[in-house]
Amino acid sequence: MTRQPEMLMYTRIRKSPYFHAAGRHGVEAYSVVNHQYHPRRYGDPVEEYWALVNDVTLWDVGAERQVEISGPDAFELTNMLTLRDLSTLEVIQCKYALITTQDGGVLSDPILLRVGEQRFWFSTAEATLLPWALATAHWTGLDVEVKEADVGPVQVQGNKATEVMVDLFDESIRDMRHYWSKRYALDGMDVVVSRTGFTNVGGFEIYLEEASKYADQLWQTVLQAGQPYRMRVTGPVHINRMEAGILSYDADMTLDTNPFEVAFHYPWLEREIDQETPFIGQPALQKIRDEGVDRKLVGVEIEGASLGSYNDGSMPEAFPVHYDNQHVGFVSSACYSPRREKNIGFAMVPVRLSENETILQVETPHGAESATVVDKPFLS
């Protein structure tokens, strides 16, 4: 593996509210997310994976900034920004909310939380969403305030996450449905807890208000509650998110992709783009749906030696995909799955090559390897 250059620490790149607390655990690698340093791993990524699967993990996800929209027209602007139909969205409910541009390209894929009747948080790891929302509010003239709220989330994910959260809060945590949330007070701190996360193992996100003031206190409180359950501080476990079929922005989707290429498996997609409330990109997406797409992001199983854990520096660039000696696409994310005992990944390929059992050739660091198109998620 090529030696990785060092990560420069200086004032131009922001630090999350949990930067110092998370850093005390011995970060081995950072990346930059949303103009902020973000811990990627603290040790062996495979050990972090098993900690998630078997026990419980704590992640600094303070790079997910909250684009807050509030005011008399907050609902109207929020619904205009996302293709999701919010007409039935209740206070304390959440949604995975794709944001598209006027041509249907994916600008961001945040989690949306409705934390008040006219108060919304787009929890985003993409720096583009805040200026996009500010510009939209300006040009529409809607009566809203758009700002980056002083709210910082951490993720508590893993097999024992529920037990940790019950000890932190109360038994009501057990009844929380996926993509719902609830307000709690915790040792003088105001938090919103949602049943969401970047895994399929199960877990929660804790959104701390006044994060710049209370971040260290929250971190230590959660970490202490997790000790009886072997809680481990980790970065995002990309092996698991790939097993779960979860996409990562700037890797698996970008402005150059549209939802029908990357999110075609979501059952709500076709239904919600015909909602009565217009949103940015609606005409373009309806046209794309009617005309069809030329390519799709599919799951692949890749033969050969282990492709690593993705966040270990094993995949600095996408892998070219070939078919019949022609370059036809690329693998955007790939890793070795310990539970599947094989390499898995996502490949953008022409629609004609997107059917299951199609055999492709992938250029990996080990050389050309055979890859088979399969269903995703790889593990449910």
Coordinates of C-alpha atoms in Angstrom, one line a residue:
M1 CA 0.0 0.0 0.0
T2 CA 1.3 3.5 -0.9
R3 CA 2.4 5.5 2.2
Q4 CA -0.3 8.1 3.1
P5 CA 0.8 11.7 3.4
E6 CA 0.2 13.4 6.8
M7 CA -2.9 15.3 7.6
L8 CA -2.0 19.0 8.3
M9 CA -3.6 20.5 11.4
Y10 CA -4.2 24.2 11.0
T11 CA -6.8 26.9 11.4
R12 CA -8.3 26.9 7.9
I13 CA -10.1 23.6 8.5
R14 CA -12.8 23.6 11.2
K15 CA -13.0 21.3 14.1
S16 CA -16.1 19.5 15.3
P17 CA -17.4 20.2 18.8
Y18 CA -16.1 16.8 19.8
F19 CA -12.7 17.2 18.1
H20 CA -10.7 17.3 21.4
A21 CA -12.7 14.7 23.2
A22 CA -12.6 12.3 20.3
G23 CA -8.9 13.0 19.7
R24 CA -8.0 11.8 23.2
H25 CA -8.7 8.2 22.1
G26 CA -5.8 8.1 19.7
V27 CA -7.0 8.9 16.2
E28 CA -4.9 7.2 13.6
A29 CA -6.3 8.9 10.5
Y30 CA -8.5 11.9 9.8
S31 CA -10.2 13.0 6.6
V32 CA -11.9 16.3 5.9
V33 CA -15.7 16.3 5.8
N34 CA -17.9 19.4 5.5
H35 CA -14.7 21.5 5.9
Q36 CA -14.0 19.8 9.2
Y37 CA -11.5 17.2 10.5
H38 CA -13.3 13.9 10.8
P39 CA -11.8 10.8 12.6
R40 CA -11.8 7.9 10.2
R41 CA -10.2 5.2 12.4
Y42 CA -8.5 4.7 15.8
G43 CA -6.9 1.3 15.1
D44 CA -7.6 -1.8 13.0
P45 CA -10.8 -1.1 11.0
V46 CA -11.8 -4.8 11.1
E47 CA -11.6 -4.7 15.0
E48 CA -13.8 -1.6 14.9
Y49 CA -16.2 -3.5 12.6
W50 CA -16.5 -6.4 15.1
A51 CA -17.0 -3.9 18.0
L52 CA -20.0 -2.5 16.1
V53 CA -21.4 -5.9 15.2
N54 CA -20.9 -7.5 18.7
D55 CA -20.9 -4.6 21.2
V56 CA -21.4 -0.9 20.8
T57 CA -19.5 2.0 19.3
L58 CA -19.3 5.8 19.8
W59 CA -18.6 8.1 16.8
D60 CA -17.8 11.7 16.5
V61 CA -20.1 12.8 13.7
G62 CA -20.0 16.5 14.5
A63 CA -19.0 17.1 10.9
E64 CA -22.8 16.6 10.2
R65 CA -23.8 20.2 10.6
Q66 CA -27.4 21.2 11.1
V67 CA -28.8 23.5 8.5
E68 CA -31.6 24.9 10.5
I69 CA -34.7 26.4 8.8
S70 CA -37.2 28.2 11.0
G71 CA -39.8 30.9 10.7
P72 CA -43.4 31.3 9.4
D73 CA -42.5 29.8 6.0
A74 CA -40.1 27.2 7.2
F75 CA -42.2 24.2 6.1
E76 CA -42.6 25.7 2.6
L77 CA -38.9 26.2 2.1
T78 CA -38.0 22.8 3.6
N79 CA -40.4 21.0 1.3
M80 CA -39.1 23.0 -1.7
L81 CA -35.5 21.9 -1.0
T82 CA -36.1 18.1 -0.9
L83 CA -37.8 15.7 -3.2
R84 CA -39.4 13.9 -0.2
D85 CA -43.1 14.6 0.4
L86 CA -43.3 16.2 3.8
S87 CA -47.1 16.6 3.8
T88 CA -47.5 14.0 6.5
L89 CA -44.2 14.6 8.4
E90 CA -44.9 15.0 12.1
V91 CA -43.0 17.0 14.7
I92 CA -40.2 14.6 16.0
Q93 CA -40.3 12.5 12.8
C94 CA -37.3 12.2 10.5
K95 CA -36.7 11.4 6.8
Y96 CA -33.8 10.5 4.6
A97 CA -34.1 13.6 2.4
L98 CA -32.4 13.7 -1.0
I99 CA -31.7 17.3 -2.2
T100 CA -31.6 17.8 -5.9
T101 CA -30.6 20.6 -8.2
Q102 CA -32.8 22.0 -11.0
D103 CA -31.4 19.3 -13.4
G104 CA -32.0 16.4 -11.0
G105 CA -28.4 16.0 -9.8
V106 CA -27.9 15.0 -6.1
L107 CA -26.6 17.9 -4.1
S108 CA -26.8 16.3 -0.7
D109 CA -28.5 13.4 1.1
P110 CA -29.1 14.5 4.7
I111 CA -31.3 13.3 7.4
L112 CA -34.2 15.7 8.0
L113 CA -35.5 16.2 11.5
R114 CA -38.7 18.1 12.2
V115 CA -37.9 19.4 15.7
G116 CA -40.7 21.9 15.9
E117 CA -43.8 22.9 14.0
Q118 CA -41.8 25.5 12.0
R119 CA -38.3 24.3 12.9
F120 CA -36.3 21.8 10.8
W121 CA -32.8 20.5 10.8
F122 CA -31.1 19.1 7.7
S123 CA -28.3 17.0 9.2
T124 CA -25.7 17.2 6.4
A125 CA -22.1 16.2 5.8
E126 CA -22.0 18.3 2.6
A127 CA -20.9 22.0 2.8
T128 CA -22.9 22.9 -0.2
L129 CA -26.3 22.6 1.4
L130 CA -26.1 25.7 3.7
P131 CA -25.4 28.2 0.8
W132 CA -27.9 26.4 -1.4
A133 CA -30.6 26.9 1.3
L134 CA -29.6 30.5 2.0
A135 CA -29.7 31.3 -1.7
T136 CA -33.1 29.6 -2.2
A137 CA -34.5 31.5 0.8
H138 CA -33.2 34.8 -0.6
W139 CA -34.5 34.4 -4.2
T140 CA -38.0 33.0 -3.1
G141 CA -38.5 35.8 -0.6
L142 CA -39.9 33.4 2.0
D143 CA -40.1 34.5 5.6
V144 CA -37.5 32.2 7.1
E145 CA -34.2 32.1 9.0
V146 CA -31.6 29.8 7.6
K147 CA -28.5 29.2 9.7
E148 CA -26.0 26.6 10.9
A149 CA -27.3 25.7 14.3
D150 CA -25.0 25.1 17.3
V151 CA -26.0 21.4 17.4
G152 CA -23.6 18.6 17.2
P153 CA -24.5 14.9 16.9
V154 CA -22.7 11.7 18.0
Q155 CA -23.7 8.2 16.9
V156 CA -24.2 5.4 19.3
Q157 CA -24.3 2.3 17.1
G158 CA -24.1 -1.4 17.6
N159 CA -25.7 -4.6 19.0
K160 CA -25.8 -3.1 22.5
A161 CA -26.7 0.5 21.6
T162 CA -30.2 0.2 23.0
E163 CA -29.0 -0.9 26.4
V164 CA -26.5 2.1 26.6
M165 CA -29.3 4.5 25.6
V166 CA -31.8 3.1 28.1
D167 CA -29.2 3.6 30.8
L168 CA -28.6 7.2 29.6
F169 CA -32.2 8.1 29.3
D170 CA -35.1 5.7 30.1
E171 CA -37.1 2.7 28.8
S172 CA -39.0 4.9 26.3
I173 CA -35.9 4.5 24.1
R174 CA -37.0 0.9 23.4
D175 CA -40.2 2.0 21.8
M176 CA -38.7 4.6 19.5
R177 CA -39.4 3.8 15.8
H178 CA -36.8 4.0 13.1
Y179 CA -36.6 7.5 11.7
W180 CA -38.4 9.1 14.7
S181 CA -36.9 11.2 17.6
K182 CA -37.6 12.5 21.0
R183 CA -36.3 15.3 23.2
Y184 CA -34.6 14.6 26.5
A185 CA -32.7 16.4 29.2
L186 CA -29.4 14.8 30.2
D187 CA -27.4 16.1 33.1
G188 CA -28.5 19.7 32.3
M189 CA -28.0 19.3 28.5
D190 CA -30.8 19.5 26.0
V191 CA -30.6 16.8 23.3
V192 CA -32.7 15.3 20.6
V193 CA -32.3 11.5 20.2
S194 CA -33.2 9.9 16.8
R195 CA -33.2 6.3 15.8
T196 CA -31.0 6.8 12.8
G197 CA -27.4 6.0 11.8
F198 CA -24.9 5.0 9.2
T199 CA -25.2 1.3 9.9
N200 CA -27.7 -1.6 9.7
V201 CA -26.8 -3.0 13.1
G202 CA -29.1 -0.6 14.9
G203 CA -28.4 2.5 16.9
F204 CA -29.1 6.1 17.6
E205 CA -27.9 9.7 17.1
I206 CA -27.8 12.2 19.9
Y207 CA -28.1 15.8 18.8
L208 CA -26.7 18.1 21.4
E209 CA -27.9 21.7 21.5
E210 CA -25.3 24.3 22.5
A211 CA -22.7 21.8 21.4
S212 CA -19.9 24.3 21.5
K213 CA -20.5 24.6 25.3
Y214 CA -21.4 21.0 26.3
A215 CA -19.7 18.7 23.8
D216 CA -17.0 17.4 26.1
Q217 CA -19.5 16.8 28.9
L218 CA -21.8 14.8 26.6
W219 CA -18.9 12.8 25.2
Q220 CA -17.8 11.8 28.7
T221 CA -21.3 11.0 29.8
V222 CA -22.0 8.7 26.9
L223 CA -18.6 7.0 27.1
Q224 CA -19.1 6.3 30.8
A225 CA -22.6 4.8 30.2
G226 CA -21.1 2.6 27.5
Q227 CA -18.3 1.1 29.6
P228 CA -20.4 -1.9 31.0
Y229 CA -21.1 -2.8 27.3
R230 CA -17.6 -2.6 26.0
M231 CA -18.2 0.6 24.1
R232 CA -15.4 1.5 21.7
V233 CA -14.7 4.8 20.1
T234 CA -14.4 4.4 16.3
G235 CA -14.7 6.2 13.0
P236 CA -17.6 5.4 10.6
V237 CA -17.5 1.7 9.9
H238 CA -17.6 1.6 6.1
I239 CA -17.5 -2.1 5.9
N240 CA -20.9 -2.3 7.6
R241 CA -22.4 0.6 5.6
M242 CA -21.5 -1.2 2.4
E243 CA -22.9 -4.5 3.7
A244 CA -26.1 -2.5 4.4
G245 CA -26.2 -0.9 1.0
I246 CA -25.8 2.6 2.4
L247 CA -24.3 5.1 0.0
S248 CA -21.7 7.7 0.8
Y249 CA -21.9 11.1 -0.8
D250 CA -18.9 12.1 -3.0
A251 CA -18.1 8.4 -3.5
D252 CA -21.3 6.7 -4.6
M253 CA -23.4 9.8 -5.5
T254 CA -22.5 13.3 -6.6
L255 CA -23.9 16.3 -8.5
D256 CA -23.3 14.2 -11.7
T257 CA -25.7 11.5 -10.6
N258 CA -29.5 11.5 -10.2
P259 CA -31.7 9.5 -7.8
F260 CA -32.9 7.1 -10.5
E261 CA -29.3 6.1 -11.0
V262 CA -28.3 5.7 -7.4
A263 CA -31.5 5.4 -5.3
F264 CA -33.7 3.5 -7.7
H265 CA -34.3 0.8 -5.1
Y266 CA -36.1 3.2 -2.7
P267 CA -39.9 2.4 -2.9
W268 CA -40.9 6.0 -2.3
L269 CA -38.9 7.6 -5.1
E270 CA -41.3 7.4 -8.1
R271 CA -44.3 8.1 -5.8
E272 CA -43.0 11.2 -4.1
I273 CA -41.6 13.0 -7.1
D274 CA -45.3 13.5 -8.2
Q275 CA -46.2 15.2 -5.0
E276 CA -48.5 18.3 -5.3
T277 CA -46.0 20.6 -3.6
P278 CA -43.4 21.6 -6.1
F279 CA -39.7 21.1 -5.2
I280 CA -36.4 22.0 -6.9
G281 CA -35.7 19.5 -9.6
Q282 CA -39.2 18.1 -9.9
P283 CA -39.7 18.6 -13.6
A284 CA -36.2 17.2 -14.4
L285 CA -36.8 14.1 -12.3
Q286 CA -40.1 13.4 -13.8
K287 CA -38.5 13.6 -17.2
I288 CA -35.7 11.3 -16.2
R289 CA -38.2 8.8 -14.8
D290 CA -40.3 8.9 -18.0
E291 CA -37.3 8.6 -20.4
G292 CA -35.3 6.2 -18.2
V293 CA -31.6 6.3 -17.3
D294 CA -28.6 4.9 -19.1
R295 CA -26.7 3.6 -16.0
K296 CA -27.3 2.4 -12.5
L297 CA -25.3 1.8 -9.3
V298 CA -25.4 -1.9 -8.5
G299 CA -24.0 -4.2 -6.0
V300 CA -21.0 -6.4 -7.0
E301 CA -19.1 -9.3 -5.5
I302 CA -15.5 -9.1 -6.6
E303 CA -13.1 -12.0 -6.7
G304 CA -9.5 -12.1 -5.6
A305 CA -7.5 -11.0 -2.6
S306 CA -9.0 -8.8 0.2
L307 CA -9.7 -5.2 -0.9
G308 CA -9.3 -3.9 2.6
S309 CA -11.7 -1.9 4.7
Y310 CA -12.1 1.3 2.5
N311 CA -11.1 3.7 5.2
D312 CA -7.6 2.1 5.6
G313 CA -6.3 3.9 2.5
S314 CA -6.8 0.8 0.3
M315 CA -9.1 2.6 -2.2
P316 CA -7.7 6.1 -3.0
E317 CA -9.5 6.1 -6.4
A318 CA -12.4 4.3 -8.0
F319 CA -11.7 1.0 -9.7
P320 CA -12.3 0.9 -13.5
V321 CA -14.9 -1.6 -14.7
H322 CA -14.7 -3.4 -18.1
Y323 CA -17.0 -5.6 -20.1
D324 CA -16.1 -7.3 -23.4
N325 CA -12.7 -5.5 -23.3
Q326 CA -14.5 -2.1 -23.1
H327 CA -14.3 0.4 -20.2
V328 CA -18.0 0.7 -19.1
G329 CA -18.0 2.1 -15.6
F330 CA -16.4 2.2 -12.2
V331 CA -16.5 0.8 -8.7
S332 CA -17.1 3.7 -6.3
S333 CA -16.8 1.9 -3.0
A334 CA -15.4 -1.6 -2.2
C335 CA -14.1 -3.6 0.8
Y336 CA -13.8 -7.1 2.2
S337 CA -16.8 -8.2 4.1
P338 CA -15.9 -10.4 7.1
R339 CA -19.4 -11.8 7.4
R340 CA -19.8 -12.5 3.7
E341 CA -16.2 -13.6 3.5
K342 CA -15.8 -11.9 0.1
N343 CA -15.2 -8.6 -1.5
I344 CA -18.2 -6.4 -2.0
G345 CA -18.8 -3.0 -3.6
F346 CA -21.0 -0.6 -5.6
A347 CA -20.4 -0.2 -9.3
M348 CA -21.9 2.3 -11.7
V349 CA -22.6 0.4 -15.0
P350 CA -24.8 0.7 -18.1
V351 CA -28.4 -0.4 -17.5
R352 CA -27.8 -3.3 -20.0
L353 CA -25.2 -4.6 -17.6
S354 CA -27.1 -4.1 -14.3
E355 CA -29.0 -7.4 -14.2
N356 CA -28.0 -9.9 -11.4
E357 CA -25.4 -12.5 -12.4
T358 CA -23.8 -10.3 -15.1
I359 CA -20.1 -10.9 -15.0
L360 CA -17.8 -7.8 -15.2
Q361 CA -14.1 -7.2 -15.0
V362 CA -12.8 -4.9 -12.3
E363 CA -9.3 -3.4 -12.2
T364 CA -8.3 -3.7 -8.5
P365 CA -4.9 -3.0 -6.9
H366 CA -4.2 -6.7 -7.2
G367 CA -5.0 -6.8 -11.0
A368 CA -8.0 -7.6 -13.1
E369 CA -10.6 -9.6 -11.2
S370 CA -14.0 -11.0 -12.1
A371 CA -17.1 -9.3 -10.5
T372 CA -20.7 -10.5 -10.4
V373 CA -23.7 -8.1 -10.2
V374 CA -25.8 -9.0 -7.1
D375 CA -28.6 -7.6 -5.0
K376 CA -27.8 -5.0 -2.4
P377 CA -28.0 -4.8 0.6
F378 CA -25.4 -7.6 1.0
L379 CA -26.6 -8.2 4.5
S380 CA -30.0 -7.1 5.9

